[in-house]
Amino acid sequence: METTGLDSALSKGSIFDRYERSVSVILIIARLSSIIKNYSEKNLFKEFNLSFSEFIVMWVMWVWGDLETAKLAKNAGIAKSTLTGILITLEKHGYCQRVPHSEDARRVVVHITPAGEELMEKLFPKFHEIEDLAVSELTDEEFETTIDSFRTMLNTMENFINNDKSKS
């Protein structure tokens, strides 16, 4: 297996020796995410006039159905202020619709439209091919270990953030 320049530099010994493992993991995750995002935007989403963030918002709505804006933003991993601009764009394309909450008019629920459903039925299988390619060389054991490891890291950081918020 080839190593990246970062892996090579870290293995030679440097100021990062103490942090080599965590730095390597986080930078590899960031680099992989960036590669998938950039490739998808250039080679897939461009055809549908979508950004990666817009796709993620569409995917969350497609999977979970109608959601309040706060929950949609959280599940998409973006700020509510960022979501507002994304929803304006998606509504212009006819992919979603914002409607007042049935019990509280101050809250807004976002609904995926039939055009949005149709978009995701076309788009998601193509995106899934990119996801499959990214993990295609993992053995079954590596695949399961990777899922478990990422889930552990995600839970660790979510717990840290939740505990940090409770201190404020």
Tab-separated table of N, CA and C in Angstrom:
chain	number	residue	atom	x	y	z
A	1	MET	N	0.841	-1.178	0.000
A	1	MET	CA	0.000	0.000	0.000
A	1	MET	C	0.886	1.242	0.000
A	2	GLU	N	0.585	2.169	-0.892
A	2	GLU	CA	1.365	3.399	-0.970
A	2	GLU	C	1.042	4.299	0.216
A	3	THR	N	2.044	5.077	0.621
A	3	THR	CA	1.792	6.043	1.684
A	3	THR	C	1.714	7.429	1.087
A	4	THR	N	0.971	8.291	1.756
A	4	THR	CA	0.904	9.677	1.302
A	4	THR	C	2.134	10.398	1.797
A	5	GLY	N	2.387	11.574	1.274
A	5	GLY	CA	3.517	12.380	1.731
A	5	GLY	C	3.425	12.634	3.224
A	6	LEU	N	2.211	12.835	3.726
A	6	LEU	CA	2.015	13.077	5.148
A	6	LEU	C	2.440	11.856	5.960
A	7	ASP	N	1.996	10.667	5.528
A	7	ASP	CA	2.373	9.447	6.245
A	7	ASP	C	3.883	9.295	6.286
A	8	SER	N	4.525	9.580	5.154
A	8	SER	CA	5.970	9.465	5.064
A	8	SER	C	6.670	10.451	5.994
A	9	ALA	N	6.210	11.697	5.981
A	9	ALA	CA	6.821	12.723	6.832
A	9	ALA	C	6.648	12.385	8.299
A	10	LEU	N	5.471	11.896	8.654
A	10	LEU	CA	5.214	11.570	10.056
A	10	LEU	C	6.040	10.374	10.516
A	11	SER	N	6.239	9.407	9.623
A	11	SER	CA	6.981	8.214	10.017
A	11	SER	C	8.472	8.488	10.185
A	12	LYS	N	8.995	9.572	9.622
A	12	LYS	CA	10.412	9.912	9.732
A	12	LYS	C	10.744	10.558	11.069
A	13	GLY	N	9.731	10.918	11.800
A	13	GLY	CA	9.960	11.558	13.089
A	13	GLY	C	9.940	13.059	12.930
A	14	SER	N	9.123	13.706	13.690
A	14	SER	CA	9.001	15.160	13.615
A	14	SER	C	8.323	15.644	14.883
A	15	ILE	N	7.959	16.902	14.860
A	15	ILE	CA	7.264	17.495	15.994
A	15	ILE	C	5.946	16.777	16.277
A	16	PHE	N	5.413	16.078	15.279
A	16	PHE	CA	4.128	15.404	15.419
A	16	PHE	C	4.233	13.990	15.994
A	17	ASP	N	5.433	13.530	16.344
A	17	ASP	CA	5.577	12.152	16.822
A	17	ASP	C	4.550	11.783	17.872
A	18	ARG	N	4.359	12.652	18.851
A	18	ARG	CA	3.434	12.363	19.947
A	18	ARG	C	2.003	12.219	19.451
A	19	TYR	N	1.677	12.934	18.390
A	19	TYR	CA	0.303	12.976	17.884
A	19	TYR	C	0.125	12.238	16.554
A	20	GLU	N	1.130	11.506	16.152
A	20	GLU	CA	1.141	10.908	14.815
A	20	GLU	C	-0.131	10.148	14.488
A	21	ARG	N	-0.572	9.302	15.378
A	21	ARG	CA	-1.740	8.470	15.067
A	21	ARG	C	-3.007	9.297	14.913
A	22	SER	N	-3.274	10.198	15.861
A	22	SER	CA	-4.512	10.972	15.760
A	22	SER	C	-4.458	11.946	14.587
A	23	VAL	N	-3.314	12.572	14.365
A	23	VAL	CA	-3.173	13.488	13.229
A	23	VAL	C	-3.392	12.727	11.917
A	24	SER	N	-2.790	11.571	11.800
A	24	SER	CA	-2.940	10.780	10.570
A	24	SER	C	-4.395	10.404	10.323
A	25	VAL	N	-5.079	9.933	11.351
A	25	VAL	CA	-6.476	9.514	11.189
A	25	VAL	C	-7.343	10.689	10.754
A	26	ILE	N	-7.248	11.798	11.465
A	26	ILE	CA	-8.111	12.941	11.173
A	26	ILE	C	-7.792	13.543	9.809
A	27	LEU	N	-6.526	13.655	9.463
A	27	LEU	CA	-6.176	14.213	8.147
A	27	LEU	C	-6.581	13.285	7.007
A	28	ILE	N	-6.477	11.993	7.222
A	28	ILE	CA	-6.916	11.047	6.183
A	28	ILE	C	-8.427	11.137	5.995
A	29	ILE	N	-9.176	11.232	7.100
A	29	ILE	CA	-10.627	11.384	7.003
A	29	ILE	C	-10.965	12.670	6.250
A	30	ALA	N	-10.302	13.758	6.608
A	30	ALA	CA	-10.560	15.047	5.956
A	30	ALA	C	-10.215	14.984	4.469
A	31	ARG	N	-9.082	14.376	4.154
A	31	ARG	CA	-8.664	14.289	2.752
A	31	ARG	C	-9.628	13.424	1.938
A	32	LEU	N	-10.027	12.275	2.501
A	32	LEU	CA	-10.971	11.398	1.813
A	32	LEU	C	-12.304	12.112	1.593
A	33	SER	N	-12.788	12.786	2.621
A	33	SER	CA	-14.044	13.533	2.501
A	33	SER	C	-13.944	14.592	1.409
A	34	SER	N	-12.838	15.308	1.389
A	34	SER	CA	-12.636	16.351	0.399
A	34	SER	C	-12.580	15.777	-1.019
A	35	ILE	N	-11.898	14.672	-1.184
A	35	ILE	CA	-11.810	14.035	-2.507
A	35	ILE	C	-13.188	13.608	-2.990
A	36	ILE	N	-13.960	12.960	-2.119
A	36	ILE	CA	-15.300	12.502	-2.496
A	36	ILE	C	-16.199	13.700	-2.814
A	37	LYS	N	-16.145	14.729	-1.972
A	37	LYS	CA	-16.958	15.933	-2.180
A	37	LYS	C	-16.615	16.590	-3.514
A	38	ASN	N	-15.335	16.844	-3.749
A	38	ASN	CA	-14.913	17.534	-4.971
A	38	ASN	C	-15.205	16.710	-6.221
A	39	TYR	N	-14.940	15.417	-6.168
A	39	TYR	CA	-15.215	14.550	-7.318
A	39	TYR	C	-16.713	14.525	-7.615
A	40	SER	N	-17.522	14.392	-6.567
A	40	SER	CA	-18.976	14.324	-6.737
A	40	SER	C	-19.529	15.612	-7.322
A	41	GLU	N	-19.042	16.751	-6.816
A	41	GLU	CA	-19.533	18.028	-7.343
A	41	GLU	C	-19.161	18.204	-8.814
A	42	LYS	N	-17.939	17.838	-9.152
A	42	LYS	CA	-17.452	18.035	-10.523
A	42	LYS	C	-18.060	17.038	-11.508
A	43	ASN	N	-18.206	15.790	-11.095
A	43	ASN	CA	-18.582	14.740	-12.031
A	43	ASN	C	-20.008	14.222	-11.907
A	44	LEU	N	-20.731	14.641	-10.884
A	44	LEU	CA	-22.087	14.128	-10.703
A	44	LEU	C	-23.083	15.250	-10.412
A	45	PHE	N	-22.870	15.996	-9.362
A	45	PHE	CA	-23.847	16.993	-8.940
A	45	PHE	C	-23.966	18.148	-9.924
A	46	LYS	N	-22.894	18.437	-10.637
A	46	LYS	CA	-22.901	19.521	-11.624
A	46	LYS	C	-24.020	19.310	-12.649
A	47	GLU	N	-24.207	18.067	-13.050
A	47	GLU	CA	-25.253	17.710	-14.018
A	47	GLU	C	-26.647	18.092	-13.502
A	48	PHE	N	-26.816	18.051	-12.173
A	48	PHE	CA	-28.105	18.344	-11.557
A	48	PHE	C	-28.138	19.748	-10.931
A	49	ASN	N	-27.081	20.525	-11.167
A	49	ASN	CA	-26.966	21.888	-10.641
A	49	ASN	C	-27.070	21.929	-9.114
A	50	LEU	N	-26.382	20.981	-8.455
A	50	LEU	CA	-26.385	20.888	-6.998
A	50	LEU	C	-24.976	20.995	-6.448
A	51	SER	N	-24.875	21.521	-5.243
A	51	SER	CA	-23.616	21.467	-4.499
A	51	SER	C	-23.647	20.223	-3.618
A	52	PHE	N	-22.515	19.896	-3.035
A	52	PHE	CA	-22.454	18.754	-2.125
A	52	PHE	C	-23.376	18.981	-0.925
A	53	SER	N	-23.360	20.190	-0.364
A	53	SER	CA	-24.216	20.502	0.794
A	53	SER	C	-25.695	20.379	0.438
A	54	GLU	N	-26.061	20.825	-0.748
A	54	GLU	CA	-27.455	20.692	-1.187
A	54	GLU	C	-27.837	19.219	-1.325
A	55	PHE	N	-26.925	18.410	-1.852
A	55	PHE	CA	-27.182	16.979	-1.948
A	55	PHE	C	-27.387	16.374	-0.564
A	56	ILE	N	-26.541	16.738	0.389
A	56	ILE	CA	-26.656	16.183	1.742
A	56	ILE	C	-28.006	16.548	2.347
A	57	VAL	N	-28.436	17.793	2.191
A	57	VAL	CA	-29.743	18.210	2.702
A	57	VAL	C	-30.853	17.405	2.023
A	58	MET	N	-30.756	17.231	0.728
A	58	MET	CA	-31.754	16.422	0.008
A	58	MET	C	-31.750	14.986	0.510
A	59	TRP	N	-30.568	14.436	0.716
A	59	TRP	CA	-30.460	13.054	1.198
A	59	TRP	C	-31.112	12.908	2.569
A	60	VAL	N	-30.855	13.846	3.476
A	60	VAL	CA	-31.444	13.788	4.819
A	60	VAL	C	-32.967	13.825	4.720
A	61	MET	N	-33.513	14.717	3.906
A	61	MET	CA	-34.974	14.783	3.741
A	61	MET	C	-35.519	13.501	3.126
A	62	TRP	N	-34.799	12.966	2.158
A	62	TRP	CA	-35.236	11.759	1.453
A	62	TRP	C	-35.277	10.570	2.405
A	63	VAL	N	-34.299	10.493	3.288
A	63	VAL	CA	-34.220	9.364	4.213
A	63	VAL	C	-35.177	9.527	5.402
A	64	TRP	N	-35.195	10.722	6.013
A	64	TRP	CA	-35.951	10.924	7.244
A	64	TRP	C	-37.318	11.563	7.038
A	65	GLY	N	-37.613	12.037	5.845
A	65	GLY	CA	-38.907	12.661	5.613
A	65	GLY	C	-38.947	14.085	6.135
A	66	ASP	N	-40.156	14.564	6.394
A	66	ASP	CA	-40.354	15.942	6.841
A	66	ASP	C	-39.625	16.189	8.153
A	67	LEU	N	-38.877	17.295	8.200
A	67	LEU	CA	-38.127	17.661	9.404
A	67	LEU	C	-38.221	19.157	9.647
A	68	GLU	N	-38.202	19.531	10.915
A	68	GLU	CA	-38.084	20.946	11.247
A	68	GLU	C	-36.692	21.406	10.828
A	69	THR	N	-36.576	22.695	10.549
A	69	THR	CA	-35.305	23.216	10.035
A	69	THR	C	-34.140	22.965	10.995
A	70	ALA	N	-34.364	23.102	12.293
A	70	ALA	CA	-33.266	22.889	13.256
A	70	ALA	C	-32.764	21.450	13.183
A	71	LYS	N	-33.682	20.499	13.104
A	71	LYS	CA	-33.315	19.077	13.034
A	71	LYS	C	-32.658	18.760	11.687
A	72	LEU	N	-33.172	19.346	10.619
A	72	LEU	CA	-32.600	19.133	9.289
A	72	LEU	C	-31.164	19.641	9.236
A	73	ALA	N	-30.934	20.838	9.770
A	73	ALA	CA	-29.577	21.406	9.784
A	73	ALA	C	-28.645	20.513	10.596
A	74	LYS	N	-29.088	20.083	11.761
A	74	LYS	CA	-28.252	19.227	12.611
A	74	LYS	C	-27.921	17.915	11.899
A	75	ASN	N	-28.920	17.269	11.316
A	75	ASN	CA	-28.692	15.984	10.637
A	75	ASN	C	-27.821	16.121	9.390
A	76	ALA	N	-27.860	17.300	8.768
A	76	ALA	CA	-27.026	17.547	7.587
A	76	ALA	C	-25.630	18.032	7.969
A	77	GLY	N	-25.441	18.349	9.247
A	77	GLY	CA	-24.136	18.791	9.715
A	77	GLY	C	-23.801	20.216	9.308
A	78	ILE	N	-24.817	21.059	9.219
A	78	ILE	CA	-24.600	22.448	8.816
A	78	ILE	C	-25.317	23.389	9.785
A	79	ALA	N	-24.961	24.666	9.728
A	79	ALA	CA	-25.615	25.678	10.550
A	79	ALA	C	-26.996	26.001	9.975
A	80	LYS	N	-27.911	26.400	10.863
A	80	LYS	CA	-29.251	26.788	10.395
A	80	LYS	C	-29.167	27.937	9.398
A	81	SER	N	-28.240	28.866	9.608
A	81	SER	CA	-28.099	29.993	8.685
A	81	SER	C	-27.656	29.516	7.300
A	82	THR	N	-26.816	28.502	7.248
A	82	THR	CA	-26.396	27.914	5.968
A	82	THR	C	-27.569	27.195	5.312
A	83	LEU	N	-28.359	26.512	6.129
A	83	LEU	CA	-29.519	25.779	5.611
A	83	LEU	C	-30.487	26.714	4.897
A	84	THR	N	-30.674	27.912	5.411
A	84	THR	CA	-31.616	28.862	4.807
A	84	THR	C	-31.294	29.095	3.334
A	85	GLY	N	-30.036	29.387	3.031
A	85	GLY	CA	-29.639	29.609	1.640
A	85	GLY	C	-29.806	28.364	0.782
A	86	ILE	N	-29.493	27.224	1.352
A	86	ILE	CA	-29.644	25.961	0.620
A	86	ILE	C	-31.110	25.710	0.296
A	87	LEU	N	-31.989	25.939	1.277
A	87	LEU	CA	-33.422	25.708	1.047
A	87	LEU	C	-33.991	26.654	0.000
A	88	ILE	N	-33.520	27.888	-0.020
A	88	ILE	CA	-33.967	28.833	-1.049
A	88	ILE	C	-33.637	28.268	-2.434
A	89	THR	N	-32.422	27.785	-2.595
A	89	THR	CA	-32.004	27.199	-3.881
A	89	THR	C	-32.811	25.953	-4.219
A	90	LEU	N	-32.964	25.057	-3.255
A	90	LEU	CA	-33.697	23.806	-3.504
A	90	LEU	C	-35.165	24.076	-3.818
A	91	GLU	N	-35.753	25.074	-3.153
A	91	GLU	CA	-37.148	25.439	-3.446
A	91	GLU	C	-37.275	26.004	-4.858
A	92	LYS	N	-36.295	26.796	-5.297
A	92	LYS	CA	-36.326	27.345	-6.658
A	92	LYS	C	-36.339	26.226	-7.697
A	93	HIS	N	-35.630	25.125	-7.378
A	93	HIS	CA	-35.602	23.972	-8.289
A	93	HIS	C	-36.852	23.105	-8.137
A	94	GLY	N	-37.654	23.384	-7.120
A	94	GLY	CA	-38.871	22.603	-6.891
A	94	GLY	C	-38.635	21.300	-6.144
A	95	TYR	N	-37.468	21.165	-5.463
A	95	TYR	CA	-37.120	19.923	-4.795
A	95	TYR	C	-37.652	19.806	-3.361
A	96	CYS	N	-37.991	20.939	-2.760
A	96	CYS	CA	-38.518	20.904	-1.402
A	96	CYS	C	-39.441	22.095	-1.188
A	97	GLN	N	-40.137	22.043	-0.063
A	97	GLN	CA	-41.061	23.117	0.273
A	97	GLN	C	-41.036	23.317	1.781
A	98	ARG	N	-40.961	24.577	2.200
A	98	ARG	CA	-41.055	24.905	3.627
A	98	ARG	C	-42.508	25.198	3.965
A	99	VAL	N	-42.979	24.587	5.043
A	99	VAL	CA	-44.359	24.799	5.480
A	99	VAL	C	-44.364	25.087	6.976
A	100	PRO	N	-45.322	25.905	7.432
A	100	PRO	CA	-45.404	26.175	8.864
A	100	PRO	C	-45.698	24.891	9.639
A	101	HIS	N	-45.137	24.790	10.824
A	101	HIS	CA	-45.389	23.664	11.723
A	101	HIS	C	-46.877	23.655	12.075
A	102	SER	N	-47.464	22.476	12.151
A	102	SER	CA	-48.911	22.377	12.392
A	102	SER	C	-49.318	22.879	13.780
A	103	GLU	N	-48.409	22.839	14.758
A	103	GLU	CA	-48.748	23.242	16.123
A	103	GLU	C	-48.116	24.568	16.557
A	104	ASP	N	-47.113	25.027	15.826
A	104	ASP	CA	-46.406	26.241	16.228
A	104	ASP	C	-45.953	26.976	14.968
A	105	ALA	N	-46.638	28.046	14.626
A	105	ALA	CA	-46.367	28.775	13.384
A	105	ALA	C	-44.979	29.405	13.351
A	106	ARG	N	-44.308	29.507	14.506
A	106	ARG	CA	-42.947	30.056	14.526
A	106	ARG	C	-41.941	29.049	13.980
A	107	ARG	N	-42.307	27.776	13.998
A	107	ARG	CA	-41.404	26.719	13.524
A	107	ARG	C	-41.760	26.359	12.087
A	108	VAL	N	-40.745	25.877	11.364
A	108	VAL	CA	-40.914	25.539	9.950
A	108	VAL	C	-40.507	24.085	9.727
A	109	VAL	N	-41.311	23.392	8.932
A	109	VAL	CA	-41.028	22.010	8.557
A	109	VAL	C	-40.671	22.006	7.070
A	110	VAL	N	-39.674	21.228	6.712
A	110	VAL	CA	-39.269	21.136	5.306
A	110	VAL	C	-39.736	19.786	4.767
A	111	HIS	N	-40.370	19.848	3.614
A	111	HIS	CA	-40.974	18.683	2.970
A	111	HIS	C	-40.316	18.467	1.610
A	112	ILE	N	-39.895	17.252	1.329
A	112	ILE	CA	-39.348	16.930	0.008
A	112	ILE	C	-40.523	16.764	-0.961
A	113	THR	N	-40.408	17.362	-2.118
A	113	THR	CA	-41.485	17.311	-3.113
A	113	THR	C	-41.329	16.064	-3.990
A	114	PRO	N	-42.357	15.752	-4.793
A	114	PRO	CA	-42.202	14.643	-5.746
A	114	PRO	C	-40.998	14.842	-6.679
A	115	ALA	N	-40.743	16.087	-7.092
A	115	ALA	CA	-39.568	16.350	-7.947
A	115	ALA	C	-38.280	16.042	-7.174
A	116	GLY	N	-38.255	16.356	-5.882
A	116	GLY	CA	-37.101	16.041	-5.050
A	116	GLY	C	-36.910	14.554	-4.880
A	117	GLU	N	-38.005	13.845	-4.690
A	117	GLU	CA	-37.958	12.367	-4.591
A	117	GLU	C	-37.399	11.778	-5.886
A	118	GLU	N	-37.900	12.278	-7.012
A	118	GLU	CA	-37.443	11.800	-8.321
A	118	GLU	C	-35.954	12.070	-8.514
A	119	LEU	N	-35.517	13.272	-8.115
A	119	LEU	CA	-34.098	13.618	-8.197
A	119	LEU	C	-33.256	12.610	-7.419
A	120	MET	N	-33.649	12.342	-6.180
A	120	MET	CA	-32.855	11.446	-5.333
A	120	MET	C	-32.873	10.014	-5.846
A	121	GLU	N	-33.969	9.586	-6.433
A	121	GLU	CA	-34.030	8.238	-7.008
A	121	GLU	C	-33.070	8.095	-8.183
A	122	LYS	N	-32.809	9.186	-8.899
A	122	LYS	CA	-31.833	9.183	-9.992
A	122	LYS	C	-30.410	9.361	-9.471
A	123	LEU	N	-30.267	10.293	-8.539
A	123	LEU	CA	-28.948	10.738	-8.109
A	123	LEU	C	-28.273	9.808	-7.108
A	124	PHE	N	-29.027	9.314	-6.138
A	124	PHE	CA	-28.391	8.544	-5.078
A	124	PHE	C	-27.684	7.289	-5.576
A	125	PRO	N	-28.253	6.505	-6.476
A	125	PRO	CA	-27.504	5.331	-6.958
A	125	PRO	C	-26.162	5.698	-7.595
A	126	LYS	N	-26.117	6.838	-8.269
A	126	LYS	CA	-24.862	7.286	-8.879
A	126	LYS	C	-23.857	7.703	-7.806
A	127	PHE	N	-24.340	8.390	-6.764
A	127	PHE	CA	-23.453	8.768	-5.662
A	127	PHE	C	-22.990	7.527	-4.910
A	128	HIS	N	-23.882	6.569	-4.764
A	128	HIS	CA	-23.530	5.333	-4.053
A	128	HIS	C	-22.396	4.581	-4.766
A	129	GLU	N	-22.326	4.692	-6.070
A	129	GLU	CA	-21.214	4.086	-6.809
A	129	GLU	C	-19.883	4.690	-6.373
A	130	ILE	N	-19.874	5.996	-6.117
A	130	ILE	CA	-18.658	6.669	-5.646
A	130	ILE	C	-18.315	6.180	-4.240
A	131	GLU	N	-19.330	6.079	-3.380
A	131	GLU	CA	-19.108	5.556	-2.022
A	131	GLU	C	-18.547	4.136	-2.083
A	132	ASP	N	-19.148	3.306	-2.921
A	132	ASP	CA	-18.681	1.918	-3.055
A	132	ASP	C	-17.236	1.856	-3.529
A	133	LEU	N	-16.888	2.715	-4.467
A	133	LEU	CA	-15.512	2.748	-4.961
A	133	LEU	C	-14.540	3.067	-3.826
A	134	ALA	N	-14.906	4.020	-2.964
A	134	ALA	CA	-14.027	4.436	-1.870
A	134	ALA	C	-13.700	3.293	-0.912
A	135	VAL	N	-14.617	2.356	-0.747
A	135	VAL	CA	-14.399	1.252	0.211
A	135	VAL	C	-14.154	-0.090	-0.486
A	136	SER	N	-14.015	-0.062	-1.794
A	136	SER	CA	-13.965	-1.304	-2.579
A	136	SER	C	-12.764	-2.204	-2.279
A	137	GLU	N	-11.679	-1.637	-1.783
A	137	GLU	CA	-10.502	-2.466	-1.530
A	137	GLU	C	-10.384	-2.911	-0.072
A	138	LEU	N	-11.398	-2.617	0.735
A	138	LEU	CA	-11.392	-3.089	2.117
A	138	LEU	C	-11.881	-4.529	2.171
A	139	THR	N	-11.249	-5.320	3.015
A	139	THR	CA	-11.768	-6.662	3.272
A	139	THR	C	-13.027	-6.522	4.117
A	140	ASP	N	-13.793	-7.601	4.241
A	140	ASP	CA	-14.993	-7.556	5.087
A	140	ASP	C	-14.631	-7.158	6.517
A	141	GLU	N	-13.537	-7.696	7.017
A	141	GLU	CA	-13.109	-7.384	8.388
A	141	GLU	C	-12.706	-5.904	8.505
A	142	GLU	N	-11.939	-5.401	7.534
A	142	GLU	CA	-11.544	-3.984	7.549
A	142	GLU	C	-12.769	-3.072	7.453
A	143	PHE	N	-13.724	-3.481	6.637
A	143	PHE	CA	-14.944	-2.706	6.465
A	143	PHE	C	-15.677	-2.564	7.795
A	144	GLU	N	-15.890	-3.678	8.490
A	144	GLU	CA	-16.594	-3.649	9.778
A	144	GLU	C	-15.802	-2.884	10.835
A	145	THR	N	-14.491	-3.075	10.854
A	145	THR	CA	-13.648	-2.349	11.810
A	145	THR	C	-13.698	-0.849	11.551
A	146	THR	N	-13.687	-0.469	10.280
A	146	THR	CA	-13.751	0.948	9.919
A	146	THR	C	-15.067	1.567	10.379
A	147	ILE	N	-16.172	0.883	10.118
A	147	ILE	CA	-17.482	1.376	10.564
A	147	ILE	C	-17.482	1.559	12.081
A	148	ASP	N	-17.036	0.527	12.800
A	148	ASP	CA	-17.010	0.595	14.266
A	148	ASP	C	-16.104	1.723	14.760
A	149	SER	N	-14.957	1.874	14.132
A	149	SER	CA	-14.006	2.916	14.543
A	149	SER	C	-14.556	4.315	14.300
A	150	PHE	N	-15.138	4.532	13.121
A	150	PHE	CA	-15.719	5.841	12.828
A	150	PHE	C	-16.879	6.148	13.769
A	151	ARG	N	-17.711	5.145	14.035
A	151	ARG	CA	-18.842	5.338	14.951
A	151	ARG	C	-18.343	5.709	16.345
A	152	THR	N	-17.272	5.052	16.801
A	152	THR	CA	-16.691	5.358	18.107
A	152	THR	C	-16.168	6.789	18.143
A	153	MET	N	-15.452	7.205	17.094
A	153	MET	CA	-14.931	8.575	17.041
A	153	MET	C	-16.070	9.586	17.016
A	154	LEU	N	-17.101	9.309	16.245
A	154	LEU	CA	-18.248	10.203	16.163
A	154	LEU	C	-18.921	10.336	17.525
A	155	ASN	N	-19.168	9.211	18.189
A	155	ASN	CA	-19.791	9.239	19.519
A	155	ASN	C	-18.921	9.978	20.525
A	156	THR	N	-17.612	9.763	20.459
A	156	THR	CA	-16.688	10.454	21.363
A	156	THR	C	-16.814	11.960	21.211
A	157	MET	N	-16.800	12.433	19.982
A	157	MET	CA	-16.862	13.877	19.743
A	157	MET	C	-18.241	14.449	20.070
A	158	GLU	N	-19.318	13.718	19.746
A	158	GLU	CA	-20.657	14.192	20.093
A	158	GLU	C	-20.823	14.288	21.604
A	159	ASN	N	-20.328	13.287	22.338
A	159	ASN	CA	-20.393	13.326	23.799
A	159	ASN	C	-19.567	14.481	24.347
A	160	PHE	N	-18.388	14.699	23.795
A	160	PHE	CA	-17.537	15.805	24.224
A	160	PHE	C	-18.248	17.136	24.019
A	161	ILE	N	-18.826	17.326	22.846
A	161	ILE	CA	-19.513	18.580	22.535
A	161	ILE	C	-20.731	18.767	23.448
A	162	ASN	N	-21.498	17.706	23.640
A	162	ASN	CA	-22.672	17.805	24.519
A	162	ASN	C	-22.262	18.124	25.957
A	163	ASN	N	-21.200	17.505	26.441
A	163	ASN	CA	-20.722	17.793	27.801
A	163	ASN	C	-20.166	19.202	27.895
A	164	ASP	N	-19.490	19.645	26.835
A	164	ASP	CA	-18.918	21.002	26.809
A	164	ASP	C	-20.047	22.047	26.828
A	165	LYS	N	-21.133	21.770	26.090
A	165	LYS	CA	-22.276	22.695	26.059
A	165	LYS	C	-22.942	22.779	27.418
A	166	SER	N	-23.008	21.666	28.136
A	166	SER	CA	-23.679	21.667	29.432
A	166	SER	C	-22.898	22.467	30.481
A	167	LYS	N	-21.610	22.685	30.242
A	167	LYS	CA	-20.783	23.476	31.162
A	167	LYS	C	-21.026	24.970	30.976
A	168	SER	N	-21.524	25.364	29.809
A	168	SER	CA	-21.719	26.796	29.520
A	168	SER	C	-22.919	27.355	30.231
